[in-house]
Every structure is written in C-alpha cells, then in structure tokens.
Amino acid sequence: MSVQKFLLSVGLVVGGFVSVQAQHAVWAAKVAAVSSQKAEGKEAFSPEKVLGEPNAQPLGQVSNEAWIPRKESNDEFIEVRFGKSLIAKQVTVVENFNPGSVVKIELIDTRGGKHQVYANDSPGPIPEQFRSLQVTFSPGTYRTIGVLVTMNTKAVNGVNQIDAIGIADVAETMVKKEFKSESEGVKIDSAMVNLGPNVNSKYVDTHPVISPDGRTLFFARQESPQNVGGANDVQDVWYSTLGNAKSKPWNPAKNIGGPINTPGPNGLASVSSDGNTAVLINVYNEDGTLDPKGVSMSKRTKTGWSRPEKINIEDFYNDDEENVDYFLGTSGKVLLMAVERKDGQGGQDIFVSFRNADGKSWSKPRSLGPSINTKKPEFAPFLASDGKTLYFASEGHGGYGKSDVFYSKRLDDSWTNWTKPRNLGPNVNSPDFDAYYVVSAAGEDAYLVSTRNGTGNSKDIFRIGLTPQFKPEVVTLVRGRVLDAATKKPVPATIKYENLLTGEEIGVAETNPVDGSYTIVLPSGIQYGYRAEAPNYLAEADNLDVTDRQKYSEVTQDLYLVPFAVGQTIKLNNIFFAQSKYYLRENSYPELLRLVRTLKEYPNVEIKLEGHTDNQGDPALNLKLSQDRVNEVKKFLVQKGIKSTRIATEGYGDTKPVASNDQEETRKLNRRVEFRITKK
C-alpha cells in the first residue's frame, strides 16, 4: 500500500525520502547550540533528532524522531553545523508538526559570520499539518558551514517540531510532498553480469574485495584443488586484475599464496586504499595454525606479503566463531566487524572500532545500533569510500530471500545514527543467497555474491552497474610517489591527510615498499592537506580543494621529503593568505602547528623564513608583501612558544622565481613561503 511521505526531488531513496544528489546538498551533522530541549542525546524529541535527512514519521503528528523545544517563547533557536561547506543557494527546514513558528534563518560561514536569508514578522499557524520551509537566494561569496534557525513557538498552538535542516548549492526543491510505495527498491541500470570463468569456478567463489581504484579484485575460493591445502582446504584467498577497462574482462585469477594462505580457512576481509595492507580473518599462530578468536593484518613488503600479525582490539570477542566479517575503511582509521556480542541486538550484528592514537591498537567495538542491527544476523558490511554509505546483508530487515543487501547513510559521527536501511530491490536481491556487496571508489560498478545462475550451481561473483543517483558520494582518488627531494629516489613513508579548515586528521596510508607509490581517497566537500612522514625527513605537504568536485576524479601528485639537515629548504605549501594581503587564513593553522611541534621537538634548531611573490604589480610592493607575510608567520610561531631568536625572516619579492610568470598555472608556484634550516 502506498503512503504519503516527503520526497526529496533528486536522488537517493532513504527511509521514505529521496535525497538531493549528495554532491549538491547536505543535512545537519552536529548541534552547535540550542535554546531549550525536552530531552538529550538520542532520546525522543532531543535536538539531535534534527540531524541527518528527514526521517520523522508519521508526518503531521508528533514524532519521536523530531526535536521539540521545551519552552514556549519568542526566541527559541537551534544552531547546527554540516559535515562540509557549500556556497549555498537554498536552505530547507522540515517542520514535521504544527509549522509556522520560524521567524529567522541565518547562514553561518566558515569564519563564524552570520548572514540572514529569511525573516517572518508574522509567525503563526498555517493551514498545513507539516511543511518543508524552503528559502532560496543568490549565492554569496562565503561558504556555509552552519545554520541558525530562530522561532517564536508562542505563535503556534501547542507543540512545534523540526525534523531536519539542510542546505544545497542548487535551487531545485529539496523536499516535496509525493506518494511512494514502501515496497519499491532501488533501481539498477543493468542486469547482474557474471564475472566469467577467469574469476568464477565450479567451486564456491565468495566474499569479493575490490581495490578503491577498481582494478584488483580479491576473493575467497573454497575447496579448490589449487588451494594451498588442496581440495580439502576450506578456503584460500585469490585475486584477479582488470584487463581492458572498456569490456571489463578480468585476467585469470591467481592464488595469493603464503603467508596469507595456509592449509586452514583463509579469508581477506578488506584491503586498504593504498593496496598495501590486508585485513585477514583469524589470528595466525606461530605454529601455522589459525585461531578464530580475532583478526590479523598483513602488509606488502619488497618480497611479498608479511606474516599476518594480530590486530589488538580492546575487549574483542565473538560468541559465534564460525561467522565473522571485517571491513577496513579507506581512511585506515575505521574497522567494521560483523560479530555476535552480548551488547548487540541478537545474533550477528555490525560493530565499529576506531584506530587509537598509537596507530597500533583499536578501540572497544561499538554497535551501529538498532537502526542497522536486528535480532537476526546482519553481516558483510561494506563502507563506501565516502565514509558514510554502508552496504550490508541482513536476514532481519525483510526482503526477497533469506538474506538481502541493504544500504544506509551515516548521519553523524556517533556511528549509531543512520537512515532507515533500504532494500536494494529485486535486481540485486533474489530468493537465493545475495550478499557481500562492494563498490569501487568511482561508484560505477558494484560486485556481489549470489547463488543464482552460478557456475556448477555454486556461489559466484557478479558485477552490476549503478545509476548516478544511487552511487555513494563523490570522492577523488589521489595517487603518486613519495620521493627524496634531493635524490628523487623512493622513500618508505606514511601518508597522512587532514581537513585544512578544522585540522582534523582524516586518514592514513602507507607507501608501496618497492616503488614508493601511494593512493588515498578524499571525499568531496573539503579542502585537504596531505603529506608524507618518514624518519630523518621533513615533509613538503601538498593540498587539494575538492569542495566543489561534482564527479569522481583521479589526481596524480608526487610528494617530496627533505632530508633533515642544515641548508635544506622546505616549502610550506599549506600556508594561505588573502589576495595581496599578509594576514593568515585559518586553513594555514594545521601546517603552522606542525612546524611549531617540530621546533619544540628539536629545541636547538634555528630557521630562516623566506617569502616570495610572483612578478605581477609593483616590485617594491611585492618585496614589502613578501616580508610582511614571513613576519606574520614568525609572529604566529612566537605566539605558540617558539623563541624569536630562533627565527630569522627575509622577503625576496619576485626576485627568485621557481617557475615561469607567463601564465597563472605556473605563476602561482612563485607565491610561496619557505623555511631554511640554519642550525641543527
């Protein structure tokens, strides 16, 4: 039976809603301030119920899933923040019940400034039980990171509820009334395609793991005579690489061999974004046996894969040792697992663990909560490269067979607040077994396991194409090599990338030990800084602004490490100034704070800050600007506790270019701040 719902006009069906394409709209991710509240945290009517996409049901009635102010006054308000900033063209406030109290809406920019876009001097009841208050406007020069909604709740009769607050960089309607069948699934643009005999065999081929670049497929093959332990070997890890991308044929699969494969049951749960770390089921004992009470990690070496080492997870246990799944997020900092624990909903549930600051241990598993987990098994978790879109298999959410594939969107950083899981529909799910659904970073293709039309009636791996509106959010794949700045030879290093606005570290990766190559995946909506770290080197960081990226893209960028020695010069690529000004932008702080830490770690080091400009404008003004800029950097360092006597400064204006000034693409390389090590 069809039921009346809100529907977002473009994109993804979630919990009875269709959200605007992810790259165009964002919903509130954090409550920054609130005037009053009837409850806190995840309780009914709490301010946190405003977060995420609209989900309050039933519409036009008081819902547990929407915020209620505790008081009735003319100055109630709620202030929210978004997970990424946009140059907004609209703001939408979903009033789930008794609408009409909103008197003012203000956008908050990345510097904390407020910009009013809506005012209502005559608030009061309107002849609707619920509404989506959409305000459109011409885009400003600022980026919106938050919204402040002010209400006069005295002006309406009784309880007033707000379900969601969102912004978009398009003017199309975000929310509209429509009818939608509960039973409708997700449209897929093509039928499932068996990957063919180069991947699938007459044996069971299962648990595909696709590398983020979509060019290597790992999977498990059961009871094959070519397994390390022969036909009696329960399961080995195999892999295949992509051939001609146009027709998508896969090269003949190969057994990955030892030390990953042993005569026991071996399985690769996931591979890191750089392809250099593999997460493996079981603990590998010294005597060659496997212990099901845990999970291991193997890294690429110059001669192959390292011996798997146990991953230390606080308070880890699994009451069902025969059933377990793991997935390492592309950030390298999030580990999903499907295990049976006493703090779950019942049976196999999906939990998350976070990498601790030491980089070696992991936090106590946290359940994803009752939105995802049921009393029946949930398993095969896959977190897309955007870090938000979860695909998983479930026997408890209902569907077309014993287990179906579902997806859900993470709404905030609690990891327990998710949109209602949606069945991927009959093109993906069937009365047969369907699970282990994974997607490449590009979001073009998904891979899954099914028993339908399998080779020799076994489980096989299939590919299916996705329509654009049902892909995960847009990401950019960055690849390159880490090189010694002096010798240009590869350096084994760790890659770290961060949000330049907040300074938050987003993810980590490792270089390939053979050629120094690296790969990281950056979700859109953020300006990133990224750098390589290695002993006895200083990093020349780089940055990439993917705030407005609308499509999947790949970028090649080598990173350089400078030997830590007197006379060496390091470019501070992630320092930013206003156009023709000398004051620092906020996104410069993470880079400068790292320099502060370095100078505190090496208290005898002295440096000289050197400023440079391009050749545009008056040379005398350029000289002064370059000097003012390095003086401003020095001022920052001194304010953070570095002695002034350790820092010399000099501005060179446009006298020392490193690139041509003929065009902007190369001219911008001349606008730079560097520091030279003068004493160590």
XYZ file of C-alpha atoms in Angstrom:
680
model
C 0.000 0.000 0.000
C 1.275 3.468 -0.839
C 1.637 6.004 1.976
C 2.046 9.773 1.858
C 5.629 10.929 2.502
C 8.090 13.704 1.949
C 10.303 13.020 -1.056
C 13.492 14.826 -1.886
C 13.356 15.737 -5.529
C 16.630 14.280 -6.819
C 18.484 11.173 -5.806
C 18.588 8.546 -3.138
C 15.589 6.874 -1.501
C 16.243 6.736 2.251
C 13.646 5.898 4.894
C 10.758 7.044 2.698
C 12.667 10.038 1.338
C 14.695 10.750 -1.763
C 17.689 12.979 -1.002
C 19.173 15.541 -3.362
C 22.276 14.169 -5.057
C 24.911 14.009 -2.360
C 27.274 16.452 -4.029
C 24.561 19.176 -4.086
C 23.036 19.022 -0.606
C 23.994 18.341 2.979
C 21.917 17.825 6.093
C 22.841 18.890 9.607
C 25.550 16.719 11.201
C 26.032 18.396 14.600
C 24.038 20.524 17.034
C 26.175 23.551 17.949
C 23.694 25.280 20.297
C 20.044 25.072 21.323
C 17.774 27.298 23.413
C 15.866 24.540 25.208
C 15.099 20.865 24.922
C 12.714 18.275 26.304
C 15.354 15.525 26.171
C 19.049 14.942 25.471
C 21.209 12.702 23.266
C 19.296 10.046 21.345
C 16.122 10.229 23.404
C 12.813 11.116 21.788
C 12.355 14.828 20.966
C 16.047 15.683 21.605
C 17.843 18.327 19.487
C 19.925 15.553 17.884
C 16.750 14.389 16.128
C 17.232 17.373 13.788
C 20.411 15.761 12.418
C 20.505 13.917 9.115
C 17.946 13.543 6.383
C 14.198 13.901 7.113
C 13.001 10.722 8.797
C 10.188 11.619 11.201
C 7.039 9.540 10.759
C 4.114 9.913 10.699
C 4.056 13.338 9.095
C 1.636 15.805 10.638
C 1.745 14.091 14.027
C 4.094 14.346 16.992
C 7.073 12.081 16.254
C 9.830 10.714 18.491
C 12.252 11.443 15.639
C 11.949 15.248 15.635
C 13.044 17.990 18.067
C 10.590 19.713 20.408
C 11.661 22.917 22.219
C 10.948 22.637 25.937
C 9.645 26.174 26.315
C 7.132 28.333 24.508
C 8.797 31.689 23.841
C 9.553 34.168 21.088
C 13.283 33.400 20.966
C 13.690 29.639 20.770
C 16.519 28.612 18.438
C 18.667 25.751 17.211
C 22.102 26.128 15.598
C 23.557 23.277 13.543
C 26.742 22.501 11.647
C 27.229 20.494 8.453
C 29.843 17.900 7.610
C 31.090 20.005 4.707
C 30.695 23.568 3.500
C 28.814 24.770 0.410
C 28.268 28.018 -1.455
C 24.573 27.727 -0.662
C 21.668 28.726 -2.877
C 18.972 27.451 -0.539
C 18.210 26.344 2.994
C 15.379 23.978 3.888
C 13.808 23.488 7.333
C 11.478 20.485 7.632
C 8.739 21.257 10.161
C 7.234 17.875 10.956
C 4.338 19.089 13.111
C 2.467 22.357 13.751
C 4.569 24.519 11.389
C 4.717 28.306 11.207
C 6.919 29.342 14.147
C 10.135 30.092 12.212
C 10.908 33.817 12.306
C 14.519 33.982 11.130
C 17.084 31.812 9.353
C 20.764 32.744 9.287
C 23.598 31.036 7.442
C 26.918 30.700 9.272
C 30.080 30.917 7.195
C 33.405 29.177 7.800
C 34.699 32.191 9.753
C 31.690 32.253 12.068
C 29.960 35.170 10.338
C 26.147 35.198 10.115
C 24.085 36.012 7.018
C 20.308 36.365 7.331
C 18.380 34.817 4.422
C 14.846 34.606 5.846
C 12.651 36.734 8.113
C 8.975 36.336 9.052
C 7.466 39.171 11.114
C 4.085 37.446 11.412
C 4.648 33.883 12.615
C 1.621 31.736 13.362
C -0.306 28.604 12.435
C -0.544 27.747 8.766
C -3.237 25.549 7.174
C -0.953 22.531 6.944
C -0.009 19.888 9.493
C 3.599 19.822 8.259
C 5.731 21.643 5.714
C 9.143 21.974 4.159
C 10.162 25.621 4.507
C 12.407 26.227 1.509
C 14.302 29.522 1.200
C 16.245 30.230 -1.994
C 18.622 33.125 -2.586
C 21.524 34.278 -4.732
C 24.792 32.637 -3.673
C 27.181 34.738 -1.612
C 30.976 34.867 -1.711
C 31.189 32.866 1.525
C 30.884 29.132 2.191
C 28.118 27.996 4.523
C 29.096 25.562 7.300
C 26.110 26.056 9.644
C 22.560 27.371 10.042
C 20.813 29.166 12.926
C 17.003 28.859 12.999
C 15.080 31.183 15.363
C 11.427 30.509 16.270
C 8.519 32.101 18.082
C 6.879 28.983 19.482
C 4.251 31.067 21.282
C 2.838 31.992 17.895
C 1.635 28.462 17.106
C -0.822 26.383 19.061
C 0.907 23.707 21.102
C 3.891 21.522 20.274
C 6.161 22.583 17.412
C 8.580 20.038 15.855
C 11.580 20.349 13.489
C 12.773 17.185 11.769
C 15.693 18.288 9.576
C 17.742 21.281 8.384
C 19.638 21.190 5.087
C 21.438 23.412 2.588
C 22.116 22.949 -1.115
C 24.147 24.625 -3.830
C 21.257 24.227 -6.267
C 17.895 25.993 -6.185
C 15.790 22.934 -7.050
C 13.262 21.891 -4.422
C 14.881 19.654 -1.835
C 11.638 18.365 -0.347
C 8.177 17.919 -1.805
C 5.010 16.005 -0.998
C 4.529 12.881 -3.004
C 3.279 9.309 -2.818
C 5.693 6.410 -2.738
C 5.268 2.690 -2.265
C 7.053 1.190 0.747
C 7.902 -1.869 -1.308
C 9.843 -0.050 -4.020
C 13.520 -0.829 -4.091
C 16.486 0.840 -5.715
C 16.744 0.947 -9.477
C 19.857 -0.551 -11.010
C 20.818 0.342 -14.548
C 21.781 -3.121 -15.728
C 21.268 -6.787 -15.002
C 23.864 -8.640 -12.978
C 26.784 -9.893 -15.047
C 28.714 -12.992 -14.047
C 32.445 -12.138 -13.990
C 33.108 -15.243 -16.042
C 35.498 -18.207 -15.871
C 38.633 -16.129 -15.224
C 37.205 -15.293 -11.800
C 34.439 -17.792 -11.103
C 34.934 -21.531 -10.980
C 32.861 -24.635 -10.334
C 33.803 -24.177 -6.702
C 32.360 -21.590 -4.330
C 33.775 -18.123 -5.100
C 32.736 -15.619 -2.494
C 33.491 -12.502 -0.455
C 34.780 -10.119 -3.165
C 37.013 -7.233 -2.068
C 37.576 -4.544 -4.708
C 40.526 -2.146 -4.506
C 39.460 1.524 -4.457
C 40.779 2.091 -7.987
C 38.610 -0.808 -9.163
C 41.488 -2.668 -10.802
C 42.171 -5.540 -8.392
C 39.557 -7.974 -7.100
C 40.367 -10.211 -4.138
C 38.011 -13.051 -3.226
C 37.797 -16.405 -1.444
C 37.654 -19.775 -3.195
C 36.538 -22.834 -1.284
C 37.738 -26.447 -1.600
C 39.681 -25.955 -4.819
C 42.455 -28.481 -5.619
C 44.673 -25.436 -6.290
C 44.291 -24.138 -2.751
C 47.397 -24.347 -0.570
C 45.950 -27.312 1.296
C 44.423 -28.946 -1.772
C 40.760 -29.835 -2.253
C 40.321 -30.365 1.477
C 41.407 -26.775 2.131
C 38.311 -24.976 3.371
C 39.161 -21.619 1.791
C 42.033 -19.653 0.224
C 42.451 -16.025 -0.886
C 42.625 -15.483 -4.662
C 42.864 -12.321 -6.763
C 42.344 -11.099 -10.314
C 43.371 -7.874 -12.053
C 41.340 -5.904 -14.565
C 42.291 -6.157 -18.220
C 40.719 -3.963 -20.916
C 38.609 -1.451 -18.979
C 36.088 -0.989 -21.818
C 34.738 -4.525 -21.830
C 35.783 -5.175 -18.222
C 37.341 -8.640 -18.682
C 39.260 -9.933 -15.696
C 42.603 -11.666 -16.015
C 42.840 -15.308 -14.865
C 42.647 -15.458 -11.081
C 45.717 -16.435 -9.065
C 46.154 -17.889 -5.601
C 47.744 -15.190 -3.427
C 49.953 -17.827 -1.800
C 51.708 -17.785 1.567
C 51.986 -16.471 4.164
C 48.371 -15.313 3.782
C 47.166 -18.711 2.612
C 47.731 -21.754 4.827
C 46.091 -25.196 4.900
C 43.376 -23.659 7.141
C 40.395 -21.408 6.322
C 41.873 -18.150 4.988
C 39.926 -15.057 4.072
C 40.800 -11.488 3.099
C 38.240 -9.186 4.691
C 39.376 -5.920 3.102
C 42.333 -4.094 1.612
C 43.453 -0.549 2.411
C 43.033 2.324 -0.038
C 46.718 2.113 -0.966
C 46.512 -1.645 -1.548
C 49.415 -2.195 0.837
C 47.535 -3.519 3.880
C 45.254 -6.553 4.008
C 42.852 -7.369 6.848
C 42.505 -11.130 7.317
C 40.103 -13.263 9.312
C 41.590 -15.351 12.122
C 44.766 -14.977 14.137
C 47.855 -16.612 12.608
C 49.705 -18.594 15.290
C 53.465 -19.213 15.287
C 52.951 -22.936 14.605
C 50.977 -22.225 11.430
C 47.543 -22.897 12.922
C 44.697 -20.396 12.894
C 42.771 -19.061 15.868
C 39.229 -17.870 15.041
C 39.199 -15.535 18.052
C 40.489 -12.475 16.275
C 41.640 -10.726 13.122
C 45.060 -10.117 11.553
C 46.808 -7.628 9.306
C 49.437 -8.216 6.609
C 51.490 -5.572 4.790
C 53.210 -5.567 1.424
C 56.990 -5.890 1.521
C 59.605 -5.823 -1.206
C 59.352 -9.621 -1.429
C 55.612 -10.128 -0.974
C 53.134 -10.043 1.908
C 54.343 -10.020 5.512
C 53.395 -12.663 8.039
C 49.950 -11.659 9.366
C 50.031 -10.035 12.800
C 47.109 -9.941 15.225
C 45.126 -6.694 15.381
C 44.706 -5.711 19.029
C 41.096 -4.659 19.666
C 40.044 -3.700 23.176
C 37.502 -6.120 24.706
C 37.141 -8.101 21.476
C 35.157 -11.312 21.497
C 32.790 -13.110 19.137
C 30.310 -15.632 20.531
C 29.849 -17.191 17.074
C 33.339 -18.132 15.898
C 32.077 -19.658 12.634
C 30.559 -16.418 11.358
C 32.562 -13.204 11.221
C 33.227 -10.392 8.744
C 35.501 -7.345 8.858
C 35.975 -4.226 6.757
C 38.708 -1.579 6.962
C 37.511 1.853 5.853
C 39.513 3.670 3.178
C 40.633 6.183 5.820
C 42.535 3.393 7.573
C 41.035 4.572 10.878
C 37.703 2.712 10.998
C 37.243 -1.065 11.288
C 33.769 -2.553 10.841
C 33.043 -6.074 12.026
C 30.072 -8.430 11.969
C 30.242 -10.429 15.195
C 27.932 -11.774 17.888
C 28.303 -9.928 21.185
C 26.283 -9.518 24.353
C 25.956 -5.770 23.733
C 24.315 -6.339 20.347
C 20.704 -6.726 19.269
C 20.960 -10.507 18.933
C 22.798 -12.872 16.616
C 25.472 -11.493 14.314
C 25.497 -7.665 14.420
C 27.643 -4.946 12.864
C 30.043 -3.054 15.148
C 32.688 -0.387 14.591
C 36.124 0.047 16.167
C 38.418 3.074 15.803
C 42.182 3.184 15.410
C 43.791 4.591 18.562
C 46.329 7.416 18.560
C 49.208 4.934 18.862
C 48.345 3.678 15.366
C 48.583 0.061 16.513
C 45.599 -0.720 18.740
C 41.855 -0.321 18.248
C 39.012 0.808 20.499
C 36.303 -1.352 22.026
C 33.704 -2.330 19.382
C 30.615 -0.100 19.315
C 27.307 -1.389 17.945
C 25.906 0.543 14.983
C 22.628 0.464 16.884
C 19.065 -0.740 16.272
C 18.652 1.203 13.027
C 21.102 -1.234 11.395
C 21.096 -4.296 13.654
C 18.136 -6.606 14.348
C 17.627 -9.790 16.344
C 18.574 -11.746 13.203
C 22.018 -11.761 11.519
C 23.492 -8.637 9.898
C 26.793 -9.278 8.152
C 29.079 -8.468 5.175
C 29.479 -4.742 5.995
C 30.993 -2.515 3.319
C 31.603 1.179 3.899
C 31.922 3.111 0.641
C 34.883 5.404 0.053
C 32.811 8.425 1.104
C 32.920 7.088 4.671
C 29.132 7.439 5.001
C 27.351 4.957 2.752
C 27.007 1.495 4.297
C 26.029 -1.608 2.354
C 25.355 -4.782 4.326
C 23.472 -8.083 4.251
C 20.609 -8.792 6.622
C 18.169 -11.544 7.459
C 16.243 -9.290 9.813
C 15.097 -6.343 7.706
C 12.903 -8.399 5.381
C 13.165 -8.761 1.635
C 13.219 -11.186 -1.252
C 15.151 -14.083 0.253
C 16.892 -15.384 3.353
C 19.463 -12.591 3.227
C 19.233 -9.420 1.174
C 21.574 -6.495 0.588
C 20.620 -3.140 2.145
C 22.140 0.293 2.309
C 22.007 3.128 4.802
C 23.630 6.561 5.263
C 25.550 7.587 8.389
C 24.095 10.830 9.724
C 26.714 11.927 12.256
C 29.950 10.932 13.974
C 28.262 8.869 16.698
C 28.142 5.898 14.278
C 24.799 4.929 15.798
C 22.610 7.377 13.875
C 21.689 6.004 10.429
C 18.967 6.431 7.873
C 16.428 3.649 7.648
C 18.051 0.729 5.735
C 16.659 0.294 2.235
C 16.492 -2.937 0.304
C 18.426 -2.703 -2.976
C 15.481 -4.257 -4.785
C 14.849 -7.319 -6.967
C 17.639 -6.612 -9.472
C 20.177 -7.164 -6.693
C 18.264 -9.380 -4.289
C 16.524 -12.660 -5.068
C 15.024 -15.677 -3.265
C 18.578 -17.084 -3.416
C 21.597 -16.072 -1.300
C 22.743 -12.494 -2.056
C 25.465 -10.760 -0.022
C 28.972 -9.255 0.062
C 28.121 -6.130 -1.916
C 31.129 -3.866 -2.559
C 31.662 -0.715 -4.655
C 34.781 0.827 -6.179
C 35.726 4.397 -5.262
C 34.395 5.624 -8.613
C 30.977 4.241 -7.715
C 30.473 2.989 -11.261
C 30.293 -0.735 -10.518
C 29.259 -2.912 -7.615
C 30.253 -6.516 -7.006
C 28.323 -9.094 -5.021
C 27.942 -12.817 -4.422
C 24.855 -14.740 -5.455
C 23.836 -18.363 -5.946
C 21.621 -17.601 -8.944
C 22.996 -18.704 -12.322
C 26.268 -19.695 -10.698
C 28.896 -21.939 -12.333
C 28.023 -25.501 -11.422
C 25.245 -24.274 -9.098
C 27.828 -22.715 -6.765
C 28.127 -19.203 -5.409
C 29.641 -16.831 -7.992
C 30.747 -13.200 -8.103
C 28.719 -10.769 -10.219
C 29.093 -7.169 -11.356
C 26.243 -4.697 -11.610
C 26.261 -1.074 -12.777
C 24.723 1.719 -10.712
C 22.715 4.684 -11.906
C 24.282 8.016 -10.822
C 21.687 8.875 -8.175
C 22.388 5.654 -6.274
C 26.145 5.905 -6.106
C 27.972 6.814 -2.902
C 29.031 10.434 -2.504
C 31.716 11.735 -4.851
C 35.373 11.128 -3.989
C 38.734 11.962 -5.546
C 41.443 9.332 -5.770
C 44.950 10.758 -5.361
C 47.966 8.702 -6.319
C 51.657 9.391 -6.725
C 55.059 8.556 -5.289
C 56.963 9.726 -2.229
C 60.465 10.812 -3.218
C 63.606 12.132 -1.584
C 63.708 15.798 -2.688
C 67.471 15.629 -3.258
C 67.961 12.218 -4.872
C 64.434 11.718 -6.326
C 64.556 8.125 -5.071
C 61.509 6.469 -3.428
C 61.220 6.730 0.360
C 59.128 4.338 2.518
C 56.691 6.646 4.270
C 53.333 7.093 5.958
C 50.805 9.381 4.258
C 48.527 11.477 6.461
C 45.721 13.711 5.246
C 43.624 16.241 7.135
C 40.809 18.745 6.878
C 42.629 22.069 6.465
C 39.714 24.012 7.936
C 39.482 22.040 11.196
C 42.919 20.407 11.380
C 41.247 17.024 11.940
C 43.264 14.073 10.655
C 41.007 12.219 8.230
C 43.085 9.208 7.251
C 46.417 7.428 6.920
C 48.053 5.257 4.265
C 51.397 3.597 3.570
C 53.646 3.779 0.515
C 54.427 0.741 -1.584
C 57.779 -0.588 -0.288
C 59.052 -1.251 -3.818
C 58.363 1.941 -5.753
C 57.213 4.437 -3.100
C 53.751 4.785 -4.651
C 50.714 5.744 -2.587
C 46.954 6.036 -3.005
C 44.473 7.947 -0.865
C 40.758 8.607 -1.340
C 39.339 12.041 -0.480
C 35.555 12.542 -0.095
C 34.290 15.762 -1.701
C 33.305 18.849 0.236
C 36.609 19.562 1.998
C 39.955 21.237 1.353
C 42.598 18.673 2.285
C 46.224 18.888 3.224
C 48.316 15.739 2.843
C 51.917 14.891 3.470
C 54.386 12.047 3.788
C 56.205 11.293 7.034
C 59.439 9.319 7.424
C 62.289 9.271 9.974
C 65.035 11.886 9.443
C 62.968 13.798 6.867
C 60.828 16.916 6.827
C 57.689 16.905 4.702
C 56.723 19.262 1.918
C 52.980 18.967 2.326
C 50.529 19.459 -0.520
C 46.857 20.333 -0.657
C 43.816 19.676 -2.773
C 40.495 21.505 -2.638
C 37.729 19.070 -3.620
C 34.982 21.156 -2.052
C 33.118 21.554 -5.317
C 34.020 18.307 -7.104
C 30.863 17.001 -8.752
C 32.276 13.854 -10.344
C 34.716 11.116 -9.454
C 38.217 12.092 -10.497
C 41.801 10.902 -10.181
C 44.776 13.152 -9.435
C 48.476 12.342 -9.702
C 50.733 14.180 -7.263
C 54.213 13.171 -6.096
C 55.160 14.113 -2.535
C 58.662 15.123 -1.517
C 60.597 14.590 1.682
C 63.526 16.851 2.501
C 66.482 15.442 4.490
C 66.625 16.996 7.948
C 69.964 18.801 7.566
C 71.433 22.313 7.747
C 70.994 24.208 4.485
C 67.889 22.309 3.377
C 64.851 24.354 2.303
C 61.269 23.204 2.844
C 58.263 24.743 1.102
C 55.255 25.457 3.306
C 52.670 24.667 0.630
C 49.710 24.703 3.014
C 50.047 28.322 4.153
C 47.398 30.608 2.691
C 46.993 34.392 2.632
C 44.197 36.624 1.402
C 44.764 38.001 -2.097
C 47.556 40.644 -1.964
C 47.344 40.665 1.864
C 49.640 39.362 4.561
C 47.225 38.055 7.203
C 46.939 34.267 7.518
C 43.846 32.318 6.586
C 42.522 29.777 9.102
C 43.371 26.837 6.840
C 47.060 27.685 7.358
C 46.976 26.744 11.038
C 47.423 22.939 10.730
C 50.640 23.413 8.723
C 51.978 26.039 11.110
C 51.134 23.988 14.186
C 53.143 21.076 12.750
C 56.100 23.432 12.328
C 55.650 24.501 15.962
C 55.748 20.849 17.075
C 58.896 20.233 15.028
C 60.673 23.238 16.522
C 59.689 22.162 20.043
C 60.848 18.605 19.364
C 64.251 19.926 18.198
C 64.888 22.887 20.559
C 68.339 23.672 19.094
C 67.133 24.043 15.508
C 67.080 27.545 14.033
C 65.354 28.502 10.814
C 65.066 31.350 8.350
C 61.622 32.102 6.912
C 61.803 33.251 3.276
C 58.919 34.913 1.422
C 58.406 35.099 -2.351
C 55.808 36.555 -4.741
C 55.132 36.430 -8.464
C 56.067 39.383 -10.742
C 52.619 40.915 -11.018
C 52.425 44.535 -9.834
C 54.971 46.920 -8.355
C 58.272 45.143 -7.438
C 58.677 47.353 -4.346
C 55.195 46.424 -3.107
C 55.909 42.759 -3.833
C 59.076 42.964 -1.746
C 57.177 44.522 1.154
C 54.345 41.956 0.864
C 56.785 39.030 0.978
C 58.457 40.483 4.086
C 55.117 41.170 5.787
C 53.995 37.605 5.146
C 57.038 35.910 6.687
C 56.833 38.342 9.616
C 53.240 37.234 10.138
C 54.305 33.576 10.110
C 57.037 34.336 12.634
C 54.512 36.135 14.816
C 52.315 33.020 14.857
C 55.238 30.755 15.794
C 56.359 33.074 18.595
C 52.817 33.232 19.975
C 52.895 29.433 20.176
C 56.013 29.435 22.346
C 58.951 29.457 19.913
C 61.717 31.897 20.866
C 62.014 34.821 18.490
C 65.813 34.413 18.348
C 65.420 31.031 16.629
C 63.599 32.522 13.649
C 65.065 34.885 11.067
C 62.963 36.325 8.228
C 63.614 37.761 4.793
C 61.354 38.761 1.926
C 62.612 38.418 -1.646
C 59.564 39.684 -3.527
C 59.638 38.485 -7.141
C 63.440 38.143 -7.425
C 63.683 34.341 -7.002
C 61.047 32.655 -9.177
C 60.945 28.861 -9.381
C 58.590 28.765 -12.372
C 57.514 30.883 -15.338
C 55.470 34.016 -14.622
C 53.884 33.933 -18.081
C 50.679 32.180 -17.013
C 48.771 31.707 -13.767
C 49.165 27.925 -13.671
C 52.932 28.259 -13.181
C 52.950 31.784 -11.728
C 51.186 30.604 -8.571
C 54.203 28.385 -7.796
C 56.247 31.545 -7.237
C 53.927 32.760 -4.479
C 55.367 30.819 -1.587
C 56.801 30.762 1.930
C 59.772 28.501 2.664
C 61.991 27.896 5.647
C 65.665 27.074 5.571
C 67.401 25.157 8.371
C 70.288 27.361 9.528
C 71.302 25.489 12.676
C 70.630 21.972 13.885
